mmCIF file of C-alpha atoms in Angstrom:
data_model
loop_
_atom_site.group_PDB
_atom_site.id
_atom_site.type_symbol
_atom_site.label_atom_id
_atom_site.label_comp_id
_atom_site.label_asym_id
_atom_site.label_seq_id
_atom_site.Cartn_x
_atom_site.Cartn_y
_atom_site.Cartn_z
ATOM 1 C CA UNK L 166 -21.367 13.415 17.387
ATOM 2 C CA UNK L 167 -20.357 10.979 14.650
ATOM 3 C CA UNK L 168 -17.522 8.571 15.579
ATOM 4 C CA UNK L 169 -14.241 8.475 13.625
ATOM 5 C CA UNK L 170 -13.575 6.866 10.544
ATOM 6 C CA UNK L 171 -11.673 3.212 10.346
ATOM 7 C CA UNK L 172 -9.762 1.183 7.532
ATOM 8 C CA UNK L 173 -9.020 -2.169 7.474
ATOM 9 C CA UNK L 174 -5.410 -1.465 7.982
ATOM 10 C CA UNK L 175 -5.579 -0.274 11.407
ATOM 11 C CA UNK L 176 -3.768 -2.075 14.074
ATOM 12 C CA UNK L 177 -5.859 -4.734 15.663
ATOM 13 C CA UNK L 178 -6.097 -4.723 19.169
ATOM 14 C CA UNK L 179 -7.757 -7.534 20.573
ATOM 15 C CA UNK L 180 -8.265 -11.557 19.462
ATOM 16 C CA UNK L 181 -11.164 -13.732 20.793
ATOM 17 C CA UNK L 182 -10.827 -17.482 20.467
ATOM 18 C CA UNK L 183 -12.839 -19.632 18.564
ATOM 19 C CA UNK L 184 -13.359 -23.447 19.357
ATOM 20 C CA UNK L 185 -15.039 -25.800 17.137
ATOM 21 C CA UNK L 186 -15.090 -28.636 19.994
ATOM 22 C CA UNK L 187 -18.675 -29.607 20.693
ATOM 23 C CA UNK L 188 -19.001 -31.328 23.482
ATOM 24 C CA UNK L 189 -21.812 -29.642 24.944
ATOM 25 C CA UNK L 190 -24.694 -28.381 22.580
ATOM 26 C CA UNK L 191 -27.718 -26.235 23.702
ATOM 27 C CA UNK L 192 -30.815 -27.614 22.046
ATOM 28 C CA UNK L 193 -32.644 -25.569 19.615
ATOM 29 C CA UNK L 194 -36.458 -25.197 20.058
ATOM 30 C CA UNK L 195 -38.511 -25.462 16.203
ATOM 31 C CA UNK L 196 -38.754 -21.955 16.385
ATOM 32 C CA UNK L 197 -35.290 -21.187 16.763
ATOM 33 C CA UNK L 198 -34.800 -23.918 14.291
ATOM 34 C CA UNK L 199 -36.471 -22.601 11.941
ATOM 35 C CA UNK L 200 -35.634 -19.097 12.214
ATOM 36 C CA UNK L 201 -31.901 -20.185 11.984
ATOM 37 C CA UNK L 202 -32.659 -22.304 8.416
ATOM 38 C CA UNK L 203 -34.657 -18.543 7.079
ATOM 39 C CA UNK L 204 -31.404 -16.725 8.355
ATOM 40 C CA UNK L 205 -29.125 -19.265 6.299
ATOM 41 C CA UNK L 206 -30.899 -18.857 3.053
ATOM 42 C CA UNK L 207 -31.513 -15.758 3.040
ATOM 43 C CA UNK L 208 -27.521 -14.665 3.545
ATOM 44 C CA UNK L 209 -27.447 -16.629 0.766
ATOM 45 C CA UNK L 210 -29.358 -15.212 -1.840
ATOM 46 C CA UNK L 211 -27.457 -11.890 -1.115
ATOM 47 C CA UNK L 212 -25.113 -10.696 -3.484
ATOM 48 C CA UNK L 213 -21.946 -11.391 -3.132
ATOM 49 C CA UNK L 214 -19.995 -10.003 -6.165
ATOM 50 C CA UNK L 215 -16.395 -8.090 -5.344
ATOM 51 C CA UNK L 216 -16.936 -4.314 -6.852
ATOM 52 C CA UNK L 217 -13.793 -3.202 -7.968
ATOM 53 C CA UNK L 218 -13.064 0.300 -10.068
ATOM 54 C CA UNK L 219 -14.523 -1.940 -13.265
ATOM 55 C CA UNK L 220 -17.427 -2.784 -12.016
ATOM 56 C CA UNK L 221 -18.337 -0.169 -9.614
ATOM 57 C CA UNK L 222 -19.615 2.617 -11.792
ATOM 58 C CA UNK L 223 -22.381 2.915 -14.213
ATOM 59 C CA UNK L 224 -20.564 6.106 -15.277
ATOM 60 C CA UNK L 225 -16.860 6.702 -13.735
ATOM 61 C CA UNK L 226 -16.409 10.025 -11.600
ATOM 62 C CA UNK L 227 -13.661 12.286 -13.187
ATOM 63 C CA UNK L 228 -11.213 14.794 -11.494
ATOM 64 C CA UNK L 229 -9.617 16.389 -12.962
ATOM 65 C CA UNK L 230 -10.262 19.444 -14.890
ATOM 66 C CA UNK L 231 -13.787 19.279 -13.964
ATOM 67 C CA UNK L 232 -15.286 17.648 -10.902
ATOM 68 C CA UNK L 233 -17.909 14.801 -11.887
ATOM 69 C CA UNK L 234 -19.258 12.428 -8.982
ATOM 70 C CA UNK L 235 -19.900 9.302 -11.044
ATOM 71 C CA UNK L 236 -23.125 7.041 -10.788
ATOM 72 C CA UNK L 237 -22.863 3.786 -9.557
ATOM 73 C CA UNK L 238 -24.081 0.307 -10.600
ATOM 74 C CA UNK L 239 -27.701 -0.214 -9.883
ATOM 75 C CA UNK L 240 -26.625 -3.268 -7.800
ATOM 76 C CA UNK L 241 -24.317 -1.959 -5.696
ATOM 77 C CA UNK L 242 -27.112 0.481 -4.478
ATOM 78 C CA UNK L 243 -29.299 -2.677 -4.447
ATOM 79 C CA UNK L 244 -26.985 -4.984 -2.648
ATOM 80 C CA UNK L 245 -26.009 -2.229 -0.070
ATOM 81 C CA UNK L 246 -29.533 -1.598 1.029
ATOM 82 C CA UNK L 247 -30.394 -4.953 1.098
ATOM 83 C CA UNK L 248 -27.301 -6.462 3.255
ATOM 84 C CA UNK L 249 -28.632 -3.279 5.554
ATOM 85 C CA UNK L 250 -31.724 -4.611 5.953
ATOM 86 C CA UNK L 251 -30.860 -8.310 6.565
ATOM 87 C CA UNK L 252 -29.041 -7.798 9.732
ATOM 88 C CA UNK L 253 -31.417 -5.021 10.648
ATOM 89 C CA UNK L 254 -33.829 -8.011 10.819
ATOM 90 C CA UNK L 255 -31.568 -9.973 12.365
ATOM 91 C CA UNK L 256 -31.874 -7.578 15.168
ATOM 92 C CA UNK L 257 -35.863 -7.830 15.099
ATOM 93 C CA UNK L 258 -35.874 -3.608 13.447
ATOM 94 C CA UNK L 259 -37.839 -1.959 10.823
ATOM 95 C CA UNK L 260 -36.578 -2.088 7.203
ATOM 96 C CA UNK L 261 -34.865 1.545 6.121
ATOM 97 C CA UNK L 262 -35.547 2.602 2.489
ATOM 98 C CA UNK L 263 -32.941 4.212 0.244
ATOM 99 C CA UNK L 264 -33.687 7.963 -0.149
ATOM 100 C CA UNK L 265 -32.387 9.116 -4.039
ATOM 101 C CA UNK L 266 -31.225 12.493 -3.143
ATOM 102 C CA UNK L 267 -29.211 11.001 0.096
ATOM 103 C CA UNK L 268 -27.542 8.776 -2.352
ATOM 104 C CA UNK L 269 -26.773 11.779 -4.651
ATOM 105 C CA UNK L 270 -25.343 13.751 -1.516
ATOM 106 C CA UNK L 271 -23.530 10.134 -0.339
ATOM 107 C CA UNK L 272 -21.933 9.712 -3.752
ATOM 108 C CA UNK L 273 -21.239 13.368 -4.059
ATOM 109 C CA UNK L 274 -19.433 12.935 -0.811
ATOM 110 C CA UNK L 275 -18.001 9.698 -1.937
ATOM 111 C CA UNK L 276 -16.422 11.675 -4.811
ATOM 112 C CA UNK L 277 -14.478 14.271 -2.837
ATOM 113 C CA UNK L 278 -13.339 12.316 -0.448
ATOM 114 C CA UNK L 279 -11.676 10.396 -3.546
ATOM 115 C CA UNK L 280 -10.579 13.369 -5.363
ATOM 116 C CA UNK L 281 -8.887 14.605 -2.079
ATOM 117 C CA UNK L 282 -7.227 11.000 -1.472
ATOM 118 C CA UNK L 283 -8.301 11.773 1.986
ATOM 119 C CA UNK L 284 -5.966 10.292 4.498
ATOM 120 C CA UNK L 285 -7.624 7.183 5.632
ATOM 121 C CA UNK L 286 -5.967 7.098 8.954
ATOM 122 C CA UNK L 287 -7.821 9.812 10.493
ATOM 123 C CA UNK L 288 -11.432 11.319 11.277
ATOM 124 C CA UNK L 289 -12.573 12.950 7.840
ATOM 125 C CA UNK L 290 -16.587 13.819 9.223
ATOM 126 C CA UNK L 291 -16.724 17.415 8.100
ATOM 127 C CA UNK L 292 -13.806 17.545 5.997
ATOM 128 C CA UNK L 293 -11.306 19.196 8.741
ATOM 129 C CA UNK L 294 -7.653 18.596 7.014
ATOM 130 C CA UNK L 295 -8.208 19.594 3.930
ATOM 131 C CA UNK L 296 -8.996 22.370 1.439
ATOM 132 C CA UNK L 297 -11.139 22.761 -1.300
ATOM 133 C CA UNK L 298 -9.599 22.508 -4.638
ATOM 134 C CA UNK L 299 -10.794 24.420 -7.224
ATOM 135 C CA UNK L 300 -12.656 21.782 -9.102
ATOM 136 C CA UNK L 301 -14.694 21.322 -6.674
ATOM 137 C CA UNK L 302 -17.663 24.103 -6.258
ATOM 138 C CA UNK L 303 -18.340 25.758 -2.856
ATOM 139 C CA UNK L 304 -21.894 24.501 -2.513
ATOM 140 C CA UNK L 305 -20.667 19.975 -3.685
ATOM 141 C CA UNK L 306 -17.690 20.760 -0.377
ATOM 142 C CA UNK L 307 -20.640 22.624 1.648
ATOM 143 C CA UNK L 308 -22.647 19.211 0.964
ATOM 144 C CA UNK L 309 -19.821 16.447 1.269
ATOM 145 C CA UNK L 310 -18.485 18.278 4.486
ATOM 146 C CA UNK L 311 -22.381 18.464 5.757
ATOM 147 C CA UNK L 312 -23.148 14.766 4.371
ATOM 148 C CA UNK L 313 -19.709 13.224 6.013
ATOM 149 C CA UNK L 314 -20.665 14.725 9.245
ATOM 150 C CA UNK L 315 -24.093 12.372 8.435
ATOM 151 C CA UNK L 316 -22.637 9.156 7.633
ATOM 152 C CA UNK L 317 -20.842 6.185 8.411
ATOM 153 C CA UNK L 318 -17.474 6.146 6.506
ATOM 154 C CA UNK L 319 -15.823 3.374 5.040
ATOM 155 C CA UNK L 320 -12.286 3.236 3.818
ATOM 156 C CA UNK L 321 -10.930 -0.007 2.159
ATOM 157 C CA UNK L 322 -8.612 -1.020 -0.440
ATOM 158 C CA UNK L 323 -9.816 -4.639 -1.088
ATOM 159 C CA UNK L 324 -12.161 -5.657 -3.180
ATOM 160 C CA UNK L 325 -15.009 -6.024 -1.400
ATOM 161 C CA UNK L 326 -18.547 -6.338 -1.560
ATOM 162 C CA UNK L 327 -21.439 -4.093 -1.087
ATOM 163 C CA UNK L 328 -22.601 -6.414 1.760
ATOM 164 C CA UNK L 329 -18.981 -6.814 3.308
ATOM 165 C CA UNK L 330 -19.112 -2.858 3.734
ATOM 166 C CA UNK L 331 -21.857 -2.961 5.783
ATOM 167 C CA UNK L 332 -20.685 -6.165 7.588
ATOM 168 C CA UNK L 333 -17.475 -3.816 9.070
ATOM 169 C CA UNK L 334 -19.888 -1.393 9.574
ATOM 170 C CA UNK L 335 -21.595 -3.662 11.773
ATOM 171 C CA UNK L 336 -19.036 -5.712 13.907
ATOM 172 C CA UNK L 337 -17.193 -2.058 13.485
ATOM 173 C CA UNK L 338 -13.886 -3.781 14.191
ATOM 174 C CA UNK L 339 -11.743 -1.295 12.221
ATOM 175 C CA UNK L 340 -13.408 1.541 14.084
ATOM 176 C CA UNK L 341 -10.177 4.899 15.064
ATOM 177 C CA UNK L 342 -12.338 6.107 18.097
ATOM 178 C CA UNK L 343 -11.479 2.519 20.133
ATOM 179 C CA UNK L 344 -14.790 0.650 21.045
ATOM 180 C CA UNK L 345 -17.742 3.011 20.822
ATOM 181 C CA UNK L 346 -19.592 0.737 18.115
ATOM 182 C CA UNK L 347 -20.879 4.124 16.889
ATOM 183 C CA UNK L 348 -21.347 2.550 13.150
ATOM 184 C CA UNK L 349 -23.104 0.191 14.338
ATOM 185 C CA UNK L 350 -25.323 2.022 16.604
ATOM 186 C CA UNK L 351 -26.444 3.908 13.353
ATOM 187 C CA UNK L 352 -27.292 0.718 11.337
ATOM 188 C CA UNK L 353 -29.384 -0.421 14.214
ATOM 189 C CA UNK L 354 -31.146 2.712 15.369
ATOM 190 C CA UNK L 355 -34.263 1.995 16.254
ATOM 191 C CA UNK L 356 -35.255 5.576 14.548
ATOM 192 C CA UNK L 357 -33.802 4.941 11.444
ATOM 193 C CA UNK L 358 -36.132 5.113 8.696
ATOM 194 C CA UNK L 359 -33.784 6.370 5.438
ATOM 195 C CA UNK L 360 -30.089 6.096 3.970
ATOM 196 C CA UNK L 361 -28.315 7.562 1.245
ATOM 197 C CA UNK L 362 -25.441 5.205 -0.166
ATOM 198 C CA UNK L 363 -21.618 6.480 -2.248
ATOM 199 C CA UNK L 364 -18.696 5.004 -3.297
ATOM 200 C CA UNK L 365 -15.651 6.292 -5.183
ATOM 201 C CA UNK L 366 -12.369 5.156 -6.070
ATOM 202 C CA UNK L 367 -9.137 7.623 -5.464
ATOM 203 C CA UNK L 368 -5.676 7.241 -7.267
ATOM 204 C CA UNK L 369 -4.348 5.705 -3.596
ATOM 205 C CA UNK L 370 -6.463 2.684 -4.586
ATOM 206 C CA UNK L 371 -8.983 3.445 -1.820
ATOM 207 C CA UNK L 372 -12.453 2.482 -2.054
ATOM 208 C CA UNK L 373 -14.199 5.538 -0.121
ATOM 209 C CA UNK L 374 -17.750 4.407 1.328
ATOM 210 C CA UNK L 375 -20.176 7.095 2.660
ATOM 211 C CA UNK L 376 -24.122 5.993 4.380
ATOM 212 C CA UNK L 377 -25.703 8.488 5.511
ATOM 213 C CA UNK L 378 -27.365 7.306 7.924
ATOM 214 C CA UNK L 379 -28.818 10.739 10.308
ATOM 215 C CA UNK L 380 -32.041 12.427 9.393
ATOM 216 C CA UNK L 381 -33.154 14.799 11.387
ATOM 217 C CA UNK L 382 -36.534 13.983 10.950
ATOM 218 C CA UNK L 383 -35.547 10.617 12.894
ATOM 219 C CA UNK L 384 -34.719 12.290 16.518
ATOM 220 C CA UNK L 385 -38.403 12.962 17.299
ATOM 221 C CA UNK L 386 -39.744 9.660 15.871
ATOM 222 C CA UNK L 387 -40.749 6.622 18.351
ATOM 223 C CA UNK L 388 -38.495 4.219 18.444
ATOM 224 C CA UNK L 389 -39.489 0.759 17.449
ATOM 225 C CA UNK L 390 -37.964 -1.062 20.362
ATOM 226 C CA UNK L 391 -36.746 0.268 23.681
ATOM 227 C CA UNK L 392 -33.590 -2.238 23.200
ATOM 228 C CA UNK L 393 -30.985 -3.291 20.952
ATOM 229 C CA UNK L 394 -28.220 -5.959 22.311
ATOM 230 C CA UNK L 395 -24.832 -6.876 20.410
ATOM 231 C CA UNK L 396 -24.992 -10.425 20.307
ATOM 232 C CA UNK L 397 -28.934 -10.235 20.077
ATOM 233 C CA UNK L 398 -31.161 -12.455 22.047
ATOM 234 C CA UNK L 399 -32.182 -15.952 20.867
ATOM 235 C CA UNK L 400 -29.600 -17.289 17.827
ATOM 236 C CA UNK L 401 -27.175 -15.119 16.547
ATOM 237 C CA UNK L 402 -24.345 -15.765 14.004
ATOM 238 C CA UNK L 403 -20.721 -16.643 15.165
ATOM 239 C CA UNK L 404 -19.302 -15.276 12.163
ATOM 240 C CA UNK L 405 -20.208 -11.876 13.476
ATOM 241 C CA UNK L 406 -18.393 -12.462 16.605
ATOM 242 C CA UNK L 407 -15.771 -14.107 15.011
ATOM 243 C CA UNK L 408 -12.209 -12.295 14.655
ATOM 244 C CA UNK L 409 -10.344 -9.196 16.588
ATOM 245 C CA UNK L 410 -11.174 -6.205 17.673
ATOM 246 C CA UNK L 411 -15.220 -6.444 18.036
ATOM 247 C CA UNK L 412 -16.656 -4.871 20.924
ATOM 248 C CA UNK L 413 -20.499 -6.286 22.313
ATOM 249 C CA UNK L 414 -23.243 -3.630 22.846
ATOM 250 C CA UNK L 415 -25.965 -3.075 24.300
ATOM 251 C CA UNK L 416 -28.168 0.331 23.807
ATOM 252 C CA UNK L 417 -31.092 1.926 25.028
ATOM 253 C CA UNK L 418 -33.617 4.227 23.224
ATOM 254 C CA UNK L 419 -35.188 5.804 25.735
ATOM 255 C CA UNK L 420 -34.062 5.212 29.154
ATOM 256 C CA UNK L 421 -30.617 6.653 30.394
ATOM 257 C CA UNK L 422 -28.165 5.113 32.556
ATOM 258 C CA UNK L 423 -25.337 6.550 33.889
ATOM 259 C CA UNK L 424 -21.974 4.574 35.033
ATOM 260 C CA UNK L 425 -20.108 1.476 34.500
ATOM 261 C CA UNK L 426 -22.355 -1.671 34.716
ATOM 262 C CA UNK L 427 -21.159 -4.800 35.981
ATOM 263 C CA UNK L 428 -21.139 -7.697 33.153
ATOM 264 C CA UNK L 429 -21.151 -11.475 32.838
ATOM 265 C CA UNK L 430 -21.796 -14.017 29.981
ATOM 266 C CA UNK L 431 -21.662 -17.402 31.310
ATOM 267 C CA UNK L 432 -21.499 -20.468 28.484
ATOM 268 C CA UNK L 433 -25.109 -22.196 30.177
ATOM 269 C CA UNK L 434 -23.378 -25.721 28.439
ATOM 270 C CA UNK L 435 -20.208 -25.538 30.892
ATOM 271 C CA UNK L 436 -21.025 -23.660 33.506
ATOM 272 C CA UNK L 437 -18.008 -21.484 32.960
ATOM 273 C CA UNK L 438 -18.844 -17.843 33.824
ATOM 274 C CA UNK L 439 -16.170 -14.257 32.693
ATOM 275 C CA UNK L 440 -16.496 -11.209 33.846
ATOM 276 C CA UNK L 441 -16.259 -8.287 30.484
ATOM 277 C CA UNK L 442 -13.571 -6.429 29.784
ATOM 278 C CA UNK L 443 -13.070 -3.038 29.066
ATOM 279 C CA UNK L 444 -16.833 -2.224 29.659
ATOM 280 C CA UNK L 445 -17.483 1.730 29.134
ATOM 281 C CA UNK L 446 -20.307 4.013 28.673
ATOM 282 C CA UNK L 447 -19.926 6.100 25.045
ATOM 283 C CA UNK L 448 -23.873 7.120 25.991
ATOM 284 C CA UNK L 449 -23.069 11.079 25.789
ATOM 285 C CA UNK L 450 -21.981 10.161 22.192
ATOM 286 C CA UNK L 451 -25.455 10.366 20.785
ATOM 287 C CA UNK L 452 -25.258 7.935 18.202
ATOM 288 C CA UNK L 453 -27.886 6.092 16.594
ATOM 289 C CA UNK L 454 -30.265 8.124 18.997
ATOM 290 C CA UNK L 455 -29.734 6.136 21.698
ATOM 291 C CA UNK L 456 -29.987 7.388 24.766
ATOM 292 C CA UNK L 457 -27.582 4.646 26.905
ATOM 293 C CA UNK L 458 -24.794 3.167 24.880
ATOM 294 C CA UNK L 459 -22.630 0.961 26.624
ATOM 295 C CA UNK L 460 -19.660 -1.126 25.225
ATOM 296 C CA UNK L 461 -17.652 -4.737 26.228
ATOM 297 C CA UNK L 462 -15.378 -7.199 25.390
ATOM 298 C CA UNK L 463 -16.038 -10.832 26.545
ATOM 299 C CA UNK L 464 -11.938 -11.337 27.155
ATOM 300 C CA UNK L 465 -10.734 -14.562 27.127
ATOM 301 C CA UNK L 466 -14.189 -16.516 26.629
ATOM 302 C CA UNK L 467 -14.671 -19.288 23.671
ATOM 303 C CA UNK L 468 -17.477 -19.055 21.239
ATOM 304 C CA UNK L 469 -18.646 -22.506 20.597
ATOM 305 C CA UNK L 470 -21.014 -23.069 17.866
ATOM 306 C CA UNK L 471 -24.519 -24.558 19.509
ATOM 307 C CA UNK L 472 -23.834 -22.992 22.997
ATOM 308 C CA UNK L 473 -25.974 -21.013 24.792
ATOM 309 C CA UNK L 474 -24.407 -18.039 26.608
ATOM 310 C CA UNK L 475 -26.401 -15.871 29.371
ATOM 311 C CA UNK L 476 -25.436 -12.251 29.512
ATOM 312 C CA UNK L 477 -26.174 -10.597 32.980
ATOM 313 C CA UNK L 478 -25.818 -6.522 32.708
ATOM 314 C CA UNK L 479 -26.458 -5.314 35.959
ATOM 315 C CA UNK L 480 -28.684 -2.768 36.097
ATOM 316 C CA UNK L 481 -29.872 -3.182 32.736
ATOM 317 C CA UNK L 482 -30.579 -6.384 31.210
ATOM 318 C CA UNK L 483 -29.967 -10.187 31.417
ATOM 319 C CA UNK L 484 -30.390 -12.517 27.907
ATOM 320 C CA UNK L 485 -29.432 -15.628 26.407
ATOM 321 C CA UNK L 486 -28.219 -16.365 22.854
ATOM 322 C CA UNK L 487 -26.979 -19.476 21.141
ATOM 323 C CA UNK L 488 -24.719 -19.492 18.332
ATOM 324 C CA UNK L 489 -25.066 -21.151 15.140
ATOM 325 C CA UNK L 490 -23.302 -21.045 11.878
ATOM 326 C CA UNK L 491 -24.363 -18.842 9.198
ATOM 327 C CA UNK L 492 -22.513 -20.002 6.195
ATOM 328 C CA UNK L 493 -20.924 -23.572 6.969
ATOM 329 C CA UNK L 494 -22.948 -25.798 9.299
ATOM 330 C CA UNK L 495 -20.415 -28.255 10.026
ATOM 331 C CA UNK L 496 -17.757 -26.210 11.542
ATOM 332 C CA UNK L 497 -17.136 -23.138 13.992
ATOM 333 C CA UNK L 498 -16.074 -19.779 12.055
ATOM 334 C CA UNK L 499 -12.425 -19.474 12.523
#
């Protein structure tokens, strides 16, 4: 029910342009003014320190002729959680908490994955291509197989930040299974109360990133809104719609739908209306314990920093959003 596992080196599929031409702005209201402004500082307080092999560990995992799973940094656990929760506010939900013996089982999980070098380049939720070595007991593969089937994976070999994990996670543009946006149906499930957060480094030089992010305690809870849209309604930052490969959203909690939805976004400062691309309904999928989970691309469409686009779903919903910079003001993200 999980979706497969991506790396940053997987072939990019689709490119959305960018303009920074203003010629037409939408205006912002002092609400939306002001909510932009908390947005901006807050991203910036967040921690944005590169993690490396270095500096990842409080105490470095070791393979070989015993199996150890490490302990990370305080402030990678800290900066995780906390990049987590910003865009889950971003998207009006509840704050999640970290849960200490998920992020033993995540970094446990974390660990085998790196002592296995597991092949990046293809689904690893439950362990299915490889053994267990020796060094590894039968009840830590039990758990890592149990926890990966759990959690959103990350595989990278950059040096990147806690926060720029969960970032991929979110836009999910590296994603194997195409455009389900099932990592980021988990960050924003409306259900979601808990993670667990790992990370290990393997001889291949990849960073392997495990959140578990299903409890089963979460399927029978109330969600806390009946909706979650990818842009979100009201302002929403470019930079997260900015690049290749990221697919828009829009899920339900409770209500099922069935079928392929028409869908428009029309830019409300031009005029200039596009029908979605490669719209499809991933809703049997499960994730994030939604009930409806449909998936788009805008095509051809510029994103214009100060527009105001109108997304019609028929069927389903019909919102507006205007784009604003999160990080530079006086330019559109590239």
């Amino acid at each position: 029910m999980f979706k497969k596992i991506y790396t940053a080196l997987l072939c990019l599929l689709f490119f959305f342009p960018f303009s920074n031409t203003q010629t037409y702005a939408a205006e912002l209201t002092p609400s939306e003014t002001s909510k932009i402004n908390k947005l901006q500082q807050e991203y910036a307080q967040l921690d944005k320190t590169a993690f490396n092999f270095n500096n990842l560990y409080l105490t470095k995992p070791y393979f070989k002729t015993k199996f150890k799973q490490g302990v990370l940094v305080p402030a990678y656990l800290t900066s995780q959680l906390a990049y987590t929760n910003y865009y889950r506010e971003l998207f009006g939900l509840n704050p999640v908490n970290e849960n200490s013996e998920d992020n033993i089982a995540a970094q446990k999980t974390a660990a085998v994955l790196a002592a296995l070098n597991a092949n990046p380049m293809i689904n690893q939720h439950n362990l299915p291509h490889d053994k267990r070595p020796k060094l590894i007991s039968k009840d830590t593969w039990q758990l890592a197989r149990n926890t990966s089937n759990q959690a959103n994976l990350n595989f990278n070999t950059t040096d990147q930040s806690a926060g720029d994990v969960i970032t991929d996670l979110l836009t999910d543009r590296y994603n194997l299974g195409g455009a389900d946006t099932g990592h980021r149906a988990w960050l924003l499930s409306t259900r979601l109360t808990t993670t667990g957060i790992g990370a290990a480094y393997g001889t291949n030089g990849y960073r392997y990133s495990v959140q578990k992010v299903f409890n089963p305690v979460d399927v029978f809870r109330s969600p806390s809104q009946e909706m979650v849209t990818y842009p979100s309604a009201g302002v929403f930052p470019i930079e997260l719609l900015a690049g290749e490969n990221i697919a828009w959203s829009v899920y339900l909690s409770s209500r099922h739908f069935e079928g392929i939805p028409v869908i428009t976004i029309t830019d409300k400062d031009n005029g200039e209306t596009y029908q979605a691309k490669n719209v499809r309904n991933y809703s049997k999928t499960g994730y994030g314990n939604f009930e409806t989970i449909i998936t788009y691309y805008p095509g051809s469409m510029p994103l214009i920093v100060g527009h105001e686009y109108e997304v019609k779903i028929t069927g389903l919903s019909s919102y507006s959003f205007k784009l604003f910079q999160l990080q530079e003001k006086s330019s559109s993200a590239q």
